[in-house]
Short mmCIF file of C-alpha atoms and ligand atoms in Angstrom, two decimals:
data_model
loop_
_atom_site.label_atom_id
_atom_site.label_comp_id
_atom_site.label_asym_id
_atom_site.label_seq_id
_atom_site.Cartn_x
_atom_site.Cartn_y
_atom_site.Cartn_z
CA MET A 1 -20.97 -27.82 24.66
CA LYS A 2 -19.25 -28.65 20.71
CA ILE A 3 -17.13 -27.09 18.53
CA ILE A 4 -18.16 -26.54 15.06
CA CYS A 5 -15.84 -26.76 12.38
CA VAL A 6 -14.77 -25.95 8.76
CA GLY A 7 -13.06 -27.22 5.88
CA ARG A 8 -11.57 -25.87 3.07
CA ASN A 9 -12.70 -22.41 4.05
CA TYR A 10 -10.52 -20.48 2.39
CA ALA A 11 -9.34 -20.99 -1.69
CA GLU A 12 -5.35 -21.09 -1.30
CA HIS A 13 -5.73 -23.82 1.65
CA ALA A 14 -7.71 -25.86 0.19
CA ALA A 15 -5.76 -26.31 -3.07
CA GLU A 16 -2.87 -26.86 -1.02
CA LEU A 17 -3.49 -30.12 0.50
CA GLY A 18 -5.43 -30.93 -3.27
CA ASN A 19 -8.87 -30.20 -2.30
CA THR A 20 -11.24 -28.66 -4.47
CA VAL A 21 -13.03 -25.33 -3.10
CA PRO A 22 -15.91 -26.00 -1.37
CA ASP A 23 -19.45 -25.16 -3.09
CA GLU A 24 -21.35 -25.26 0.46
CA PRO A 25 -19.38 -25.09 3.83
CA VAL A 26 -17.74 -28.80 5.08
CA LEU A 27 -18.44 -29.17 8.66
CA PHE A 28 -17.37 -31.40 10.94
CA LEU A 29 -17.82 -31.30 14.55
CA LYS A 30 -15.25 -31.67 17.73
CA PRO A 31 -16.10 -33.03 21.25
CA LYS A 32 -15.58 -30.94 24.95
CA THR A 33 -12.65 -33.43 25.19
CA SER A 34 -10.93 -31.96 22.67
CA LEU A 35 -10.72 -27.72 24.01
CA LEU A 36 -7.50 -27.30 25.12
CA SER A 37 -7.75 -24.08 26.48
CA PRO A 38 -5.62 -21.52 27.68
CA GLY A 39 -2.61 -22.48 29.54
CA MET A 40 -2.62 -26.51 28.54
CA PHE A 41 0.14 -27.97 26.33
CA LEU A 42 -0.46 -30.74 23.94
CA SER A 43 0.60 -33.75 24.58
CA TYR A 44 2.47 -35.05 21.65
CA PRO A 45 -0.43 -37.80 20.29
CA ALA A 46 1.19 -41.31 20.13
CA PHE A 47 -0.90 -42.00 17.09
CA THR A 48 0.47 -39.87 14.77
CA ASN A 49 3.84 -38.75 13.07
CA GLU A 50 2.56 -35.91 11.18
CA LEU A 51 1.38 -33.64 13.77
CA HIS A 52 -0.40 -30.06 11.78
CA TYR A 53 -0.93 -26.86 13.19
CA GLU A 54 -3.88 -25.29 11.41
CA CYS A 55 -4.86 -21.73 12.58
CA GLU A 56 -7.97 -20.45 12.86
CA LEU A 57 -10.22 -17.50 12.98
CA VAL A 58 -12.81 -18.83 16.74
CA VAL A 59 -16.63 -17.56 17.38
CA LYS A 60 -17.88 -17.91 20.62
CA ILE A 61 -22.00 -18.50 20.30
CA MET A 62 -23.43 -16.68 23.14
CA LYS A 63 -27.24 -16.92 22.67
CA ASN A 64 -29.57 -21.06 21.69
CA GLY A 65 -30.55 -20.90 18.42
CA LYS A 66 -31.34 -22.75 15.24
CA LEU A 67 -32.38 -22.28 11.67
CA LEU A 68 -30.52 -18.77 11.25
CA GLN A 69 -30.66 -16.94 8.29
CA PRO A 70 -27.89 -14.87 7.60
CA LYS A 71 -28.19 -11.56 8.76
CA GLN A 72 -29.56 -13.21 11.72
CA SER A 73 -26.00 -14.74 13.18
CA LYS A 74 -24.79 -11.26 13.86
CA TYR A 75 -26.93 -11.87 17.27
CA TYR A 76 -25.66 -14.88 18.09
CA TYR A 77 -21.82 -14.32 18.89
CA GLU A 78 -19.81 -11.03 20.65
CA GLU A 79 -16.47 -12.96 21.29
CA VAL A 80 -13.98 -14.16 19.16
CA SER A 81 -10.18 -15.83 19.68
CA LEU A 82 -7.87 -17.86 17.67
CA GLY A 83 -7.39 -21.24 18.08
CA ILE A 84 -5.66 -24.32 16.65
CA ASP A 85 -7.58 -26.75 14.38
CA PHE A 86 -4.45 -29.93 15.85
CA THR A 87 -5.09 -32.25 12.85
CA ALA A 88 -2.81 -35.16 12.58
CA ARG A 89 -2.41 -34.96 8.79
CA ASP A 90 -1.19 -38.63 8.07
CA TYR A 91 -4.05 -40.08 9.83
CA GLN A 92 -6.39 -38.31 8.00
CA ASN A 93 -4.69 -38.59 4.57
CA LYS A 94 -5.21 -42.54 5.19
CA LEU A 95 -8.91 -41.75 6.89
CA LYS A 96 -9.44 -39.49 3.41
CA LYS A 97 -7.70 -42.33 0.97
CA LYS A 98 -10.58 -44.73 2.19
CA GLY A 99 -13.36 -41.70 2.48
CA LEU A 100 -13.72 -42.48 6.23
CA PRO A 101 -14.18 -40.34 8.62
CA TRP A 102 -12.44 -37.71 9.98
CA GLU A 103 -13.03 -38.27 13.27
CA LYS A 104 -9.73 -39.96 14.89
CA ALA A 105 -7.50 -37.69 13.28
CA LYS A 106 -8.90 -34.23 13.92
CA ALA A 107 -11.40 -35.09 17.30
CA PHE A 108 -8.98 -36.12 19.28
CA ASP A 109 -8.27 -35.04 23.34
CA HIS A 110 -6.87 -31.87 23.36
CA SER A 111 -6.94 -31.25 19.80
CA ALA A 112 -9.26 -27.87 19.66
CA ALA A 113 -6.70 -24.96 21.08
CA VAL A 114 -8.16 -21.64 21.92
CA GLY A 115 -6.56 -18.76 22.98
CA ASP A 116 -7.73 -15.43 25.12
CA PHE A 117 -11.43 -14.00 23.45
CA ILE A 118 -12.06 -10.34 23.18
CA HIS A 119 -15.43 -8.76 21.92
CA LYS A 120 -15.91 -8.52 18.20
CA SER A 121 -16.52 -4.81 18.60
CA GLU A 122 -12.85 -4.37 18.97
CA LEU A 123 -11.99 -5.14 15.02
CA ASN A 124 -13.85 -5.30 11.66
CA LEU A 125 -14.02 -8.83 11.35
CA GLU A 126 -14.32 -8.91 7.64
CA ASP A 127 -11.27 -7.36 6.75
CA CYS A 128 -8.62 -8.38 9.77
CA ARG A 129 -5.58 -10.20 9.83
CA PHE A 130 -4.33 -12.55 11.91
CA SER A 131 -1.16 -15.06 12.19
CA LEU A 132 0.63 -18.10 13.74
CA SER A 133 4.49 -18.79 14.82
CA LYS A 134 5.95 -21.61 15.48
CA ASN A 135 9.25 -20.69 17.46
CA GLY A 136 9.51 -17.19 16.91
CA ASP A 137 9.06 -17.82 13.00
CA LYS A 138 5.77 -17.34 11.18
CA VAL A 139 3.99 -19.67 9.72
CA GLN A 140 0.79 -18.88 8.57
CA THR A 141 -0.92 -15.49 7.64
CA GLY A 142 -4.63 -15.27 7.26
CA HIS A 143 -6.87 -12.68 5.84
CA THR A 144 -10.74 -13.37 7.06
CA ARG A 145 -11.15 -11.11 3.62
CA ASP A 146 -10.22 -14.01 1.96
CA MET A 147 -12.84 -16.46 4.15
CA ILE A 148 -15.34 -18.49 1.20
CA PHE A 149 -18.06 -19.07 3.54
CA SER A 150 -18.31 -15.61 6.01
CA ILE A 151 -19.43 -16.14 9.64
CA ASP A 152 -22.57 -15.46 9.61
CA GLN A 153 -22.87 -17.72 6.77
CA ILE A 154 -20.69 -20.07 8.50
CA ILE A 155 -23.46 -19.84 11.96
CA ALA A 156 -27.14 -19.83 9.60
CA ASP A 157 -25.40 -22.82 7.93
CA ALA A 158 -24.31 -24.85 11.11
CA SER A 159 -27.80 -24.12 12.09
CA GLN A 160 -29.63 -26.17 10.06
CA PHE A 161 -28.09 -29.12 11.08
CA PHE A 162 -27.05 -28.53 14.41
CA THR A 163 -28.86 -26.75 17.45
CA LEU A 164 -26.36 -23.83 18.52
CA ASN A 165 -26.23 -23.67 22.65
CA ILE A 166 -24.47 -20.96 24.63
CA GLY A 167 -20.85 -21.55 24.89
CA ASP A 168 -20.02 -23.54 21.72
CA LEU A 169 -17.56 -22.82 19.65
CA ILE A 170 -16.73 -22.63 15.68
CA PHE A 171 -13.96 -23.14 14.28
CA THR A 172 -14.05 -21.34 10.46
CA GLY A 173 -11.79 -22.86 8.69
CA THR A 174 -7.33 -22.47 8.83
CA PRO A 175 -5.26 -20.10 5.65
CA ALA A 176 -2.87 -21.65 3.55
CA GLY A 177 0.38 -22.17 5.47
CA VAL A 178 -0.44 -25.47 7.10
CA GLY A 179 2.38 -27.84 9.13
CA GLU A 180 3.72 -30.21 10.85
CA CYS A 181 4.83 -29.36 14.22
CA VAL A 182 6.84 -31.74 16.98
CA VAL A 183 7.73 -31.70 20.53
CA GLY A 184 9.20 -28.67 21.89
CA ASP A 185 6.94 -26.15 19.92
CA LEU A 186 5.87 -23.25 20.89
CA LEU A 187 3.11 -21.76 18.35
CA GLU A 188 1.52 -18.64 18.90
CA GLY A 189 -1.12 -16.57 17.62
CA GLU A 190 -1.72 -13.09 17.08
CA LEU A 191 -5.14 -11.42 15.75
CA GLU A 192 -4.41 -7.81 14.70
CA GLY A 193 -1.53 -7.53 16.56
CA LYS A 194 -2.69 -8.82 20.17
CA SER A 195 -1.07 -11.72 21.02
CA LEU A 196 -4.19 -14.54 22.10
CA LEU A 197 -2.92 -17.61 22.01
CA SER A 198 -0.04 -19.42 23.51
CA VAL A 199 0.32 -23.43 22.93
CA GLU A 200 3.56 -25.45 23.40
CA ILE A 201 4.24 -29.29 22.01
CA ARG A 202 4.97 -31.45 24.53
MG1 MG B 1 -9.15 -26.67 9.96
#
């Protein structure tokens, strides 16, 4: 099982971090050890002083596949949830400045939190809203209509490079509003009014 993540998939978020809008999906991977399942808490990592949340729509692959066309993608997933792509922003900025890979800042243990999954038929995925609250205050809102690359385009593009396997997860990118979290914070995600995600930082 692997986790495929999309970077810079919302124009406003790309701008808030000073990045340009990409002309193809920006993909990176997180290993199995990065998964933080429902009910688990995140221990604040020792190597960062600037841990950021990035709330994202997450898609679960339910069929093995490769070299897919976008029109085939819908047959490869049926469950979605919300997740948090935890990022050591200070560390990432240091690596970016040197032109080095992001993994240490992005793919560390428990950096990929996921919530409970629901069937995609419960939503209109092209037009649904999600939000993240920190200690009860809303800090991020996203609308899937604003994605630069759609779920189907992301799956097809990823499958040109990585064989998709049952159980793989795809983090589809964060909207604007990323920010810091500290020990004691409670992060909660809602997708179309359904509470799917809850993560405490300890
Ligand atoms: Mg992200």
